[in-house]
Amino acid sequence: MRILCADIGGTSIKLGIVTGDGKIFDFTEVATEGKKGGARVMENLISGLLAFEGYDAIGISTAGQVDRENGSIIYANENIPGYTGTKVKDILEKRFRKPVEVENDVNCAALGEGWLGAGKGLSDYLCLTYGTGIGGAIILGGKLYRGTGGSAGEFGHMILHPGGRECSCGKKGCYEAYASARLLVEMAMEKDPSVTSGRELFARISYGDEKMAEVLDEWSEEASTGLASLVHIFNPQALILGGGILEQDTAAAALEKKARDLIMDSFQNVRFMKANLGNKAGLYGAATLHLK
Ligand SMILES: [Zn+2]
């Protein structure tokens, strides 16, 4: 089976044909232009899809809360104004005359990791991605747990500091307001304004910069607190952690060590793993919507 897949992200729409044996052909990217609104995103998506031929079905991974039954967008934030309510499945099925399935991008990434990545062979795991915010997905008994509205796994909005820092969701004290990759860089900049990126931060640590090592330590303290709670709630086989900073061995090791200090003995068999499909996870996940 050949599935034409698209992964609609903040800045680009990734496209490619994914085969039933897990290969990607003709990978390409087009601009999302999310700020120009949902209608423009759909135009860009359609013109991207039109460049392909020779496929059996279409799988879409997209930002926003997705109604899996009818393939429409229940809710999307201000990154794509007017995207809420878009009937993605209907529009594409009418245009392309092929079966179309649509799922949220974080969920797709988790499904992709389960098919061909770090989650291969596992039945119970949690995925967390540390970026501007913290995205999450839950796989239980080999299946994606979606919740009633398809939004389960919003780990970034566990409130760990009541009345604390303002979060992008409008509430205060959420996990992602303390433990996102963005916050790590902000903390570093506060201590030393000459540090402007995560890459710079890790370079300084490797040269023995103690101030920056302290920043990483403070961040892992926050990040580990959320992870330990999740391990106690779900008792998963593994945590699959993604995002640029987790590719840094220093960050991954610091986080695991601090989290293990907080995790009860009977839960210590949990494995800390790195997501390993990178920016292709969403495309692979979108293909699985037709493969199962
Ligand atoms: Zn929040």
CSV table of C-alpha atoms and ligand atoms in Angstrom, one decimal:
chain,number,residue,atom,x,y,z
A,1,MET,CA,0.0,0.0,0.0
A,2,ARG,CA,1.2,3.5,-0.8
A,3,ILE,CA,-0.1,6.3,1.4
A,4,LEU,CA,0.3,9.9,0.5
A,5,CYS,CA,1.0,11.6,3.9
A,6,ALA,CA,1.2,15.2,4.9
A,7,ASP,CA,2.3,16.6,8.3
A,8,ILE,CA,1.0,20.2,8.8
A,9,GLY,CA,3.4,22.0,11.2
A,10,GLY,CA,3.9,25.5,12.4
A,11,THR,CA,6.2,26.6,9.6
A,12,SER,CA,6.1,23.9,6.9
A,13,ILE,CA,3.9,21.1,5.6
A,14,LYS,CA,6.0,18.0,5.1
A,15,LEU,CA,4.8,15.6,2.4
A,16,GLY,CA,5.8,12.2,1.1
A,17,ILE,CA,4.5,8.8,0.0
A,18,VAL,CA,4.9,6.2,2.8
A,19,THR,CA,4.8,2.6,1.8
A,20,GLY,CA,3.4,-0.3,3.9
A,21,ASP,CA,6.9,-1.5,4.6
A,22,GLY,CA,7.9,1.8,6.1
A,23,LYS,CA,9.8,3.7,3.4
A,24,ILE,CA,9.3,7.4,2.5
A,25,PHE,CA,9.5,8.4,-1.2
A,26,ASP,CA,9.5,11.9,-2.7
A,27,PHE,CA,9.8,13.7,0.6
A,28,THR,CA,9.2,17.4,0.2
A,29,GLU,CA,8.2,20.5,2.2
A,30,VAL,CA,6.0,23.5,1.4
A,31,ALA,CA,5.3,26.6,3.5
A,32,THR,CA,2.4,26.4,5.9
A,33,GLU,CA,1.7,30.1,6.1
A,34,GLY,CA,-0.4,29.4,9.2
A,35,LYS,CA,-0.7,33.0,10.3
A,36,LYS,CA,-2.5,33.7,7.0
A,37,GLY,CA,-5.4,31.5,8.2
A,38,GLY,CA,-6.9,28.1,7.8
A,39,ALA,CA,-8.1,28.6,4.2
A,40,ARG,CA,-4.5,29.5,3.1
A,41,VAL,CA,-3.2,26.4,4.9
A,42,MET,CA,-5.7,24.2,3.0
A,43,GLU,CA,-4.7,25.8,-0.3
A,44,ASN,CA,-1.0,25.1,0.4
A,45,LEU,CA,-1.8,21.6,1.5
A,46,ILE,CA,-3.8,20.8,-1.7
A,47,SER,CA,-1.2,22.3,-4.0
A,48,GLY,CA,1.4,20.2,-2.2
A,49,LEU,CA,-0.6,17.0,-2.5
A,50,LEU,CA,-1.4,17.7,-6.2
A,51,ALA,CA,2.3,17.1,-7.0
A,52,PHE,CA,2.0,13.4,-6.2
A,53,GLU,CA,0.5,10.5,-8.1
A,54,GLY,CA,0.3,6.7,-7.7
A,55,TYR,CA,-1.1,6.3,-4.2
A,56,ASP,CA,-4.0,4.5,-2.5
A,57,ALA,CA,-5.0,6.8,0.4
A,58,ILE,CA,-4.2,10.1,2.1
A,59,GLY,CA,-3.1,10.4,5.7
A,60,ILE,CA,-2.9,13.9,7.4
A,61,SER,CA,-1.1,14.8,10.6
A,62,THR,CA,-2.1,18.3,11.7
A,63,ALA,CA,-1.7,20.8,14.5
A,64,GLY,CA,-5.0,21.3,16.4
A,65,GLN,CA,-7.6,19.2,18.1
A,66,VAL,CA,-9.0,16.7,15.6
A,67,ASP,CA,-12.4,15.0,15.5
A,68,ARG,CA,-11.1,11.6,14.4
A,69,GLU,CA,-14.5,10.3,13.2
A,70,ASN,CA,-15.2,13.0,10.6
A,71,GLY,CA,-11.7,14.3,10.2
A,72,SER,CA,-12.4,17.9,11.0
A,73,ILE,CA,-10.6,20.4,13.3
A,74,ILE,CA,-12.4,20.9,16.6
A,75,TYR,CA,-10.0,23.5,17.8
A,76,ALA,CA,-6.8,25.2,16.6
A,77,ASN,CA,-5.1,28.1,18.4
A,78,GLU,CA,-4.0,31.5,17.1
A,79,ASN,CA,-1.1,29.9,15.1
A,80,ILE,CA,-3.6,29.1,12.4
A,81,PRO,CA,-6.5,31.6,12.7
A,82,GLY,CA,-9.8,30.4,11.3
A,83,TYR,CA,-8.6,26.7,11.1
A,84,THR,CA,-11.1,25.6,13.8
A,85,GLY,CA,-14.1,23.9,12.1
A,86,THR,CA,-12.2,23.1,8.9
A,87,LYS,CA,-13.6,19.8,7.4
A,88,VAL,CA,-10.2,18.5,6.3
A,89,LYS,CA,-11.3,15.0,5.4
A,90,ASP,CA,-14.4,16.1,3.4
A,91,ILE,CA,-12.5,18.7,1.5
A,92,LEU,CA,-9.7,16.3,0.5
A,93,GLU,CA,-11.9,13.3,-0.3
A,94,LYS,CA,-14.0,15.5,-2.7
A,95,ARG,CA,-10.9,16.8,-4.3
A,96,PHE,CA,-8.8,13.7,-4.6
A,97,ARG,CA,-11.3,10.8,-4.6
A,98,LYS,CA,-9.3,8.7,-2.2
A,99,PRO,CA,-9.9,7.7,1.4
A,100,VAL,CA,-8.6,10.3,3.8
A,101,GLU,CA,-7.8,10.0,7.6
A,102,VAL,CA,-6.8,12.9,9.8
A,103,GLU,CA,-5.1,12.9,13.3
A,104,ASN,CA,-3.4,15.4,15.6
A,105,ASP,CA,0.3,15.8,14.9
A,106,VAL,CA,1.5,14.9,18.4
A,107,ASN,CA,-0.6,11.7,18.3
A,108,CYS,CA,0.7,10.9,14.8
A,109,ALA,CA,4.3,11.3,16.0
A,110,ALA,CA,3.6,8.8,18.9
A,111,LEU,CA,2.0,6.3,16.4
A,112,GLY,CA,5.0,6.7,14.1
A,113,GLU,CA,7.5,6.1,16.9
A,114,GLY,CA,5.4,3.0,17.8
A,115,TRP,CA,5.5,1.6,14.3
A,116,LEU,CA,9.1,2.2,13.3
A,117,GLY,CA,10.9,4.2,16.0
A,118,ALA,CA,11.7,4.1,19.7
A,119,GLY,CA,8.3,2.6,20.6
A,120,LYS,CA,8.6,-0.4,18.3
A,121,GLY,CA,7.5,-3.5,20.1
A,122,LEU,CA,6.2,-1.6,23.2
A,123,SER,CA,2.5,-1.6,24.2
A,124,ASP,CA,2.5,1.1,26.9
A,125,TYR,CA,4.4,4.3,26.6
A,126,LEU,CA,4.2,8.0,26.9
A,127,CYS,CA,5.7,10.5,24.4
A,128,LEU,CA,6.8,13.9,25.4
A,129,THR,CA,8.2,16.5,23.1
A,130,TYR,CA,10.0,19.5,24.6
A,131,GLY,CA,9.9,22.6,22.3
A,132,THR,CA,8.2,26.0,22.6
A,133,GLY,CA,5.7,24.1,24.7
A,134,ILE,CA,5.5,20.4,25.8
A,135,GLY,CA,3.4,18.1,23.7
A,136,GLY,CA,2.4,14.6,24.9
A,137,ALA,CA,0.7,11.5,23.8
A,138,ILE,CA,-0.4,8.3,25.5
A,139,ILE,CA,-0.2,4.8,24.1
A,140,LEU,CA,-1.9,2.1,26.2
A,141,GLY,CA,-2.4,-1.5,25.3
A,142,GLY,CA,-0.9,-0.7,21.9
A,143,LYS,CA,-3.5,1.9,21.1
A,144,LEU,CA,-3.5,5.6,21.2
A,145,TYR,CA,-5.5,6.9,24.1
A,146,ARG,CA,-7.4,10.0,22.8
A,147,GLY,CA,-9.8,11.0,25.6
A,148,THR,CA,-13.3,12.1,24.9
A,149,GLY,CA,-12.3,15.1,22.7
A,150,GLY,CA,-9.1,13.7,21.2
A,151,SER,CA,-7.0,15.8,23.4
A,152,ALA,CA,-5.7,13.5,26.1
A,153,GLY,CA,-2.0,13.7,26.9
A,154,GLU,CA,-1.7,17.5,27.3
A,155,PHE,CA,1.1,16.9,29.8
A,156,GLY,CA,2.4,20.4,29.3
A,157,HIS,CA,-0.6,21.8,31.2
A,158,MET,CA,-0.3,19.7,34.4
A,159,ILE,CA,-0.3,22.5,37.0
A,160,LEU,CA,2.7,21.9,39.1
A,161,HIS,CA,3.1,25.4,40.6
A,162,PRO,CA,-0.4,26.8,41.6
A,163,GLY,CA,-0.4,30.6,40.9
A,164,GLY,CA,3.0,30.4,39.3
A,165,ARG,CA,4.3,31.6,35.9
A,166,GLU,CA,1.8,32.4,33.2
A,167,CYS,CA,1.3,29.7,30.6
A,168,SER,CA,0.4,30.0,26.9
A,169,CYS,CA,-2.9,28.3,27.7
A,170,GLY,CA,-4.0,31.3,29.8
A,171,LYS,CA,-3.6,29.5,33.2
A,172,LYS,CA,-0.8,29.7,35.6
A,173,GLY,CA,1.9,27.3,36.9
A,174,CYS,CA,1.7,24.7,34.1
A,175,TYR,CA,4.5,22.2,33.6
A,176,GLU,CA,5.5,23.7,30.2
A,177,ALA,CA,5.9,27.2,31.7
A,178,TYR,CA,8.7,25.7,33.7
A,179,ALA,CA,10.2,22.8,31.7
A,180,SER,CA,9.8,23.6,28.0
A,181,ALA,CA,12.9,24.0,25.8
A,182,ARG,CA,12.1,27.6,25.4
A,183,LEU,CA,12.2,28.1,29.2
A,184,LEU,CA,15.6,26.5,29.4
A,185,VAL,CA,17.0,29.0,26.9
A,186,GLU,CA,15.3,31.9,28.7
A,187,MET,CA,16.8,30.8,32.0
A,188,ALA,CA,20.2,30.7,30.4
A,189,MET,CA,19.8,34.2,28.9
A,190,GLU,CA,18.8,35.6,32.3
A,191,LYS,CA,22.0,34.3,33.8
A,192,ASP,CA,24.1,35.3,30.8
A,193,PRO,CA,22.6,37.5,28.1
A,194,SER,CA,25.3,36.4,25.6
A,195,VAL,CA,23.8,32.9,25.5
A,196,THR,CA,21.1,33.1,22.8
A,197,SER,CA,20.3,29.5,21.9
A,198,GLY,CA,20.1,26.0,23.2
A,199,ARG,CA,23.1,25.0,21.1
A,200,GLU,CA,25.2,27.8,22.7
A,201,LEU,CA,24.1,26.7,26.2
A,202,PHE,CA,25.2,23.1,25.6
A,203,ALA,CA,28.5,24.2,24.0
A,204,ARG,CA,29.2,26.3,27.2
A,205,ILE,CA,28.4,23.3,29.4
A,206,SER,CA,30.9,21.2,27.4
A,207,TYR,CA,33.6,23.8,28.0
A,208,GLY,CA,32.9,23.6,31.8
A,209,ASP,CA,30.8,26.7,32.2
A,210,GLU,CA,29.4,26.2,35.8
A,211,LYS,CA,26.7,28.9,35.5
A,212,MET,CA,25.2,27.1,32.5
A,213,ALA,CA,25.5,23.7,34.2
A,214,GLU,CA,23.4,25.2,37.1
A,215,VAL,CA,20.8,26.3,34.6
A,216,LEU,CA,20.5,22.8,33.2
A,217,ASP,CA,20.3,21.5,36.7
A,218,GLU,CA,17.4,23.8,37.6
A,219,TRP,CA,15.6,22.9,34.4
A,220,SER,CA,16.0,19.2,34.9
A,221,GLU,CA,14.7,19.6,38.4
A,222,GLU,CA,11.4,21.0,37.0
A,223,ALA,CA,11.3,18.6,34.0
A,224,SER,CA,11.9,15.5,36.2
A,225,THR,CA,9.1,16.4,38.6
A,226,GLY,CA,6.5,16.1,35.8
A,227,LEU,CA,8.0,12.9,34.5
A,228,ALA,CA,8.0,11.2,37.9
A,229,SER,CA,4.3,12.0,38.4
A,230,LEU,CA,3.5,10.6,34.9
A,231,VAL,CA,5.4,7.4,35.6
A,232,HIS,CA,3.4,6.9,38.9
A,233,ILE,CA,0.1,7.5,37.1
A,234,PHE,CA,0.6,5.4,34.0
A,235,ASN,CA,3.3,2.8,35.1
A,236,PRO,CA,4.5,2.8,31.4
A,237,GLN,CA,7.2,0.6,29.9
A,238,ALA,CA,8.9,3.7,28.5
A,239,LEU,CA,9.0,7.4,28.2
A,240,ILE,CA,9.9,8.5,24.7
A,241,LEU,CA,11.4,11.9,24.9
A,242,GLY,CA,11.8,14.2,21.9
A,243,GLY,CA,12.7,17.7,20.9
A,244,GLY,CA,16.1,19.3,20.1
A,245,ILE,CA,17.4,19.6,23.7
A,246,LEU,CA,16.7,15.9,24.5
A,247,GLU,CA,19.1,15.0,21.6
A,248,GLN,CA,21.8,16.4,23.9
A,249,ASP,CA,23.2,13.5,26.0
A,250,THR,CA,23.9,15.9,28.9
A,251,ALA,CA,20.3,17.0,29.1
A,252,ALA,CA,18.8,13.5,28.6
A,253,ALA,CA,21.1,12.0,31.3
A,254,ALA,CA,20.5,14.9,33.8
A,255,LEU,CA,16.7,14.5,33.3
A,256,GLU,CA,16.7,10.7,33.7
A,257,LYS,CA,18.9,10.9,36.9
A,258,LYS,CA,16.7,13.5,38.6
A,259,ALA,CA,13.5,11.7,37.6
A,260,ARG,CA,14.8,8.3,38.9
A,261,ASP,CA,15.5,10.0,42.2
A,262,LEU,CA,11.8,10.8,42.5
A,263,ILE,CA,10.4,7.5,41.1
A,264,MET,CA,9.3,4.8,43.6
A,265,ASP,CA,11.4,1.5,43.4
A,266,SER,CA,8.5,-0.5,42.1
A,267,PHE,CA,8.3,1.8,39.0
A,268,GLN,CA,12.0,1.8,38.2
A,269,ASN,CA,11.8,-0.6,35.3
A,270,VAL,CA,10.5,2.3,33.2
A,271,ARG,CA,12.9,3.0,30.3
A,272,PHE,CA,13.9,6.5,29.3
A,273,MET,CA,14.3,6.6,25.5
A,274,LYS,CA,15.0,9.2,22.8
A,275,ALA,CA,12.5,9.6,20.0
A,276,ASN,CA,14.4,8.5,17.0
A,277,LEU,CA,12.3,9.3,13.9
A,278,GLY,CA,13.0,13.1,14.1
A,279,ASN,CA,10.8,15.2,11.9
A,280,LYS,CA,9.5,12.2,9.9
A,281,ALA,CA,7.6,10.7,12.9
A,282,GLY,CA,4.4,12.6,11.9
A,283,LEU,CA,4.4,11.3,8.3
A,284,TYR,CA,4.9,7.7,9.5
A,285,GLY,CA,2.2,8.1,12.0
A,286,ALA,CA,-0.2,9.5,9.4
A,287,ALA,CA,0.4,6.4,7.3
A,288,THR,CA,-0.5,4.1,10.2
A,289,LEU,CA,-4.1,5.6,10.2
A,290,HIS,CA,-4.6,3.5,7.1
A,291,LEU,CA,-2.5,0.5,8.0
A,292,LYS,CA,-4.4,-0.6,11.1
B,1,ZN,ZN,-0.9,25.7,30.4
